[in-house]
C-alpha positions as protocol buffer text, in pm:
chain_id: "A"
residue {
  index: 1
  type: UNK
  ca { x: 13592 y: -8906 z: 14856 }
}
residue {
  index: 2
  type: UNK
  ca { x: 13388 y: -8577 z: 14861 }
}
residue {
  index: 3
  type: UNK
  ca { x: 13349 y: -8611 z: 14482 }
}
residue {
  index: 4
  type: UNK
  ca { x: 13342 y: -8948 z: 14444 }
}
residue {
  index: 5
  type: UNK
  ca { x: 13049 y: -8989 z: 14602 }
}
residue {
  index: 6
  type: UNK
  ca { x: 12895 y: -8613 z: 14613 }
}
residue {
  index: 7
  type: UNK
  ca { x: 12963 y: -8574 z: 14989 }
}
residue {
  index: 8
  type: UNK
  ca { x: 13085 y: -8212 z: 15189 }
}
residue {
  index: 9
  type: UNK
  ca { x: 13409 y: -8289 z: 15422 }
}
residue {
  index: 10
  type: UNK
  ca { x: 13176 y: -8176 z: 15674 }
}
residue {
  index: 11
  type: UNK
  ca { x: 12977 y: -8520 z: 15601 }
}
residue {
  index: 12
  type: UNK
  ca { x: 13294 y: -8715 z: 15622 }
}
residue {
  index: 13
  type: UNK
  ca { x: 13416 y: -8552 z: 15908 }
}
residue {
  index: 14
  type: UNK
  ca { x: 13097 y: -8575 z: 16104 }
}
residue {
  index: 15
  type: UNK
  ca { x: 13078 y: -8936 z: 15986 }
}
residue {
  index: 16
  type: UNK
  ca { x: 13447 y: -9011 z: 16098 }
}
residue {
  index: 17
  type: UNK
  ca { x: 13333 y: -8863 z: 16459 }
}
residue {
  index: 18
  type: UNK
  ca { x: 13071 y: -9128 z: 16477 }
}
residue {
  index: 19
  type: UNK
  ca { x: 13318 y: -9386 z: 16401 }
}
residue {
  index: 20
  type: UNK
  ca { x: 13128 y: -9495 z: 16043 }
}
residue {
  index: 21
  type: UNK
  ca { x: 13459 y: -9381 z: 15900 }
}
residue {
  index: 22
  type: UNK
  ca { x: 13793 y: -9460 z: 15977 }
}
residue {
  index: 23
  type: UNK
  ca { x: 14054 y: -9294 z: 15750 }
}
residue {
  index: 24
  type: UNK
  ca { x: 14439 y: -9267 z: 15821 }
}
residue {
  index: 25
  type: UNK
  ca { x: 14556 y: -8972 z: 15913 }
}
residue {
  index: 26
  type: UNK
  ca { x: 14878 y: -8816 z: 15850 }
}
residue {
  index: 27
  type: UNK
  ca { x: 14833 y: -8447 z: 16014 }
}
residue {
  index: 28
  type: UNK
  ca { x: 14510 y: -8253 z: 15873 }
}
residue {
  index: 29
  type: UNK
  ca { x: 14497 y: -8501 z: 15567 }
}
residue {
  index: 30
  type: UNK
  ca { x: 14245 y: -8795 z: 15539 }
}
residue {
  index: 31
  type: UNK
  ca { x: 14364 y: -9103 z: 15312 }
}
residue {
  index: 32
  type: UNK
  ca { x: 14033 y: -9308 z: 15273 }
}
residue {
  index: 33
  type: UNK
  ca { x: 14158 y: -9671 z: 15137 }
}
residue {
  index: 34
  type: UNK
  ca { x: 13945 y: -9923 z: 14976 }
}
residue {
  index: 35
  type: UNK
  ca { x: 13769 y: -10033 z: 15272 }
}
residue {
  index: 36
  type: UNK
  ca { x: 13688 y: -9678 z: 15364 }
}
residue {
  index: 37
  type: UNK
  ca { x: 13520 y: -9640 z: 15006 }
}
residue {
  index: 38
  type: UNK
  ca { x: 13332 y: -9951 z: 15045 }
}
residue {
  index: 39
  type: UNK
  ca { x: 13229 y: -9880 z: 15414 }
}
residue {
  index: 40
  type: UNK
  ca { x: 13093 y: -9544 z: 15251 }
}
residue {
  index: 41
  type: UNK
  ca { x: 12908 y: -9690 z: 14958 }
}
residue {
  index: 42
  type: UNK
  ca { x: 12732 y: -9908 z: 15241 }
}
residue {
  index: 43
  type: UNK
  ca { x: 12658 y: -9590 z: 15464 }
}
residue {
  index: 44
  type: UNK
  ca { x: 12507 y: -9430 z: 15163 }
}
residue {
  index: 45
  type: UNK
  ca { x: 12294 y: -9710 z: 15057 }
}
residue {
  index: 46
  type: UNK
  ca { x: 12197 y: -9751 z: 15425 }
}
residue {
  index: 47
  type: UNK
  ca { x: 12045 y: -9356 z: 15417 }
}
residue {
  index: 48
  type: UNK
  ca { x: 11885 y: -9422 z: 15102 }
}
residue {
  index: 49
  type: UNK
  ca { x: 11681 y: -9729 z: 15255 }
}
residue {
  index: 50
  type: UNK
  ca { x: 11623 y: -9535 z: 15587 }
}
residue {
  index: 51
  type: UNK
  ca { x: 11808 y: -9687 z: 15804 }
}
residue {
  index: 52
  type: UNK
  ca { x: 11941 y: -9403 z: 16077 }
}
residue {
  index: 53
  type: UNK
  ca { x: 12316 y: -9381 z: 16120 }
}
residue {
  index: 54
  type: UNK
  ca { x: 12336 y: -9546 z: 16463 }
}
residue {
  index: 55
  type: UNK
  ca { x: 12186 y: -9878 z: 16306 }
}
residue {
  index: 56
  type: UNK
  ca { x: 12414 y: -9822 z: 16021 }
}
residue {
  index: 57
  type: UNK
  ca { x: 12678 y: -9807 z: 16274 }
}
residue {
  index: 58
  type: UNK
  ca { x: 12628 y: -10066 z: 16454 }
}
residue {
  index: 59
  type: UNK
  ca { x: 12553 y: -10283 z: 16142 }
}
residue {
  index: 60
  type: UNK
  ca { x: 12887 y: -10194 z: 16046 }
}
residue {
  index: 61
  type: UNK
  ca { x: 13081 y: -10269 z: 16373 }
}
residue {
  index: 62
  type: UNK
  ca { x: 12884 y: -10683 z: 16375 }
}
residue {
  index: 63
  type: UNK
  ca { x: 13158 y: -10726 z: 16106 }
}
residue {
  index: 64
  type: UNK
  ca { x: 13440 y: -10659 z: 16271 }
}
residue {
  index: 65
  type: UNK
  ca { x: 13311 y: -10789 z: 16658 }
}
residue {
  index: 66
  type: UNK
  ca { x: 13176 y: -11101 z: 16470 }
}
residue {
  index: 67
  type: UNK
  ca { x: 13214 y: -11174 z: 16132 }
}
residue {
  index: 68
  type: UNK
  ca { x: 13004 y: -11188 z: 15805 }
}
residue {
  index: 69
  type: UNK
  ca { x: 12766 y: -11409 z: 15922 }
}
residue {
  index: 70
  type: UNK
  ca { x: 12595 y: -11254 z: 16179 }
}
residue {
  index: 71
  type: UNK
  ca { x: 12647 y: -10957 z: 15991 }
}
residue {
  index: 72
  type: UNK
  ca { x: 12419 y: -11079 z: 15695 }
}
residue {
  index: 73
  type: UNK
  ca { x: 12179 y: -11208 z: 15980 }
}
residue {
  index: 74
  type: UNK
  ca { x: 12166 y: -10883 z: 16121 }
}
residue {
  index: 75
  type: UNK
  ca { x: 12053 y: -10727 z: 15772 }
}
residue {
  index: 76
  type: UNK
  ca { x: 11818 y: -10952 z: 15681 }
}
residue {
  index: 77
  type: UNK
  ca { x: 11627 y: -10875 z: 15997 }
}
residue {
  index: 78
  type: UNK
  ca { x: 11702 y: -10462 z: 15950 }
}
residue {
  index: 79
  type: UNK
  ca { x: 11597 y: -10501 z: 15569 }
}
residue {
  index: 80
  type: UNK
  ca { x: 11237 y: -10693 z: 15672 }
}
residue {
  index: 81
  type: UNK
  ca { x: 11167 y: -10425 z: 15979 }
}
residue {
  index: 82
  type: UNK
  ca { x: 11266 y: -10183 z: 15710 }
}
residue {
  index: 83
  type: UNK
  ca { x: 11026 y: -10329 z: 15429 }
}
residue {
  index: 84
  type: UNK
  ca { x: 10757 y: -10302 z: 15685 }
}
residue {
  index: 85
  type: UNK
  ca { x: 10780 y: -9967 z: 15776 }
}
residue {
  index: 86
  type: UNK
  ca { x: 10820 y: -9863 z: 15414 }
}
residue {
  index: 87
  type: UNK
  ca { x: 10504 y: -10090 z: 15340 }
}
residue {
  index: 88
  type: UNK
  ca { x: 10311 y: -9881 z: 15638 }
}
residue {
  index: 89
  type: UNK
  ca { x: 10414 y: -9545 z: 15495 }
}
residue {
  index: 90
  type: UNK
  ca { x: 10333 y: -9667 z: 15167 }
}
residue {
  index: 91
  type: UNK
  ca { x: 9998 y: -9723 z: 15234 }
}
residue {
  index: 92
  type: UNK
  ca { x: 9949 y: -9353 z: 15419 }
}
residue {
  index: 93
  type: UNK
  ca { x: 10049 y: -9218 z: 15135 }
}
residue {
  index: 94
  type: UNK
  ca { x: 9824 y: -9364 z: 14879 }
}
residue {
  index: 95
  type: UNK
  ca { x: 9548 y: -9296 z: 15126 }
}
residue {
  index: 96
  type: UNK
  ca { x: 9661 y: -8935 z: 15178 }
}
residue {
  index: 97
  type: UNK
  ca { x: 9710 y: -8920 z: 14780 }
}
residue {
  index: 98
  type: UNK
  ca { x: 9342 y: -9063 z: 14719 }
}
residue {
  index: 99
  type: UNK
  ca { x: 9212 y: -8820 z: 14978 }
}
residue {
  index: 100
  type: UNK
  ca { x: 9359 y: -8508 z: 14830 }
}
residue {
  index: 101
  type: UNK
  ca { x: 9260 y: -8632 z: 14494 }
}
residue {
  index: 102
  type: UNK
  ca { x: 8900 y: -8673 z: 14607 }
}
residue {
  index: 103
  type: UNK
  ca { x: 8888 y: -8307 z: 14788 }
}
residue {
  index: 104
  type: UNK
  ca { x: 9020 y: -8132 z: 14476 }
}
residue {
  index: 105
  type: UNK
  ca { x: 8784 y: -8349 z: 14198 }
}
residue {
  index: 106
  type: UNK
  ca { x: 8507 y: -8234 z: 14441 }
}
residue {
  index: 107
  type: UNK
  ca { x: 8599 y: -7826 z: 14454 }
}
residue {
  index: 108
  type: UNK
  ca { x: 8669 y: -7879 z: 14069 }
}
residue {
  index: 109
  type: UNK
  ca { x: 8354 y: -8006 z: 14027 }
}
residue {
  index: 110
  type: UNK
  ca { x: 8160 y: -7722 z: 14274 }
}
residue {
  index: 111
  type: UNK
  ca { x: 8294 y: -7437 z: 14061 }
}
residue {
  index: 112
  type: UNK
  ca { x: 8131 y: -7532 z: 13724 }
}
């Protein structure tokens, strides 16, 4: 798993103490099945987007309490809230970008 998907133990541990991951256990060893892999591409995919590990979480646990359904539901509405806030910090950016770019054309310009 660690090199499968360039992850420390200590990630996998720490995300088997949250309960993201739930691999069998046969004394100190971890066997992580297919489920395990897929429920770690998802967790990864999550981070990548954003989303904190306690949505991710509890994204995770609407499939097994109630089924794909309200599981896709549940993402949809995640993935617009998410789009927003990316939007948002999108648009400080490009202001903060167009602001530094302004500052340093204007010293460039004061030393010649």
């Amino acid at each position: 798993m660690c090199a499968k998907f360039d992850v420390t133990p200590r990630t996998l541990r720490y995300y088997e103490y949250i309960e993201l991951l739930q691999p069998e256990r046969e004394g100190r060893t971890r066997w992580y099945h297919p489920r395990e892999v897929a429920r770690m591409t998802l967790i990864l995919r999550g981070r990548r987007f954003g989303f904190s590990l306690e949505d991710i979480r509890q994204w995770l646990l609407l499939y097994e309490q109630e089924g794909t359904r309200r599981q896709l539901d549940t993402w949809i509405e995640m993935a617009d809230r998410q789009l927003a806030e990316l939007g948002r910090r999108k648009a400080e950016l490009e202001e903060t970008i167009l602001e530094l770019q302004k500052l340093r054309d204007e010293t460039a310009a004061a030393l010649n």
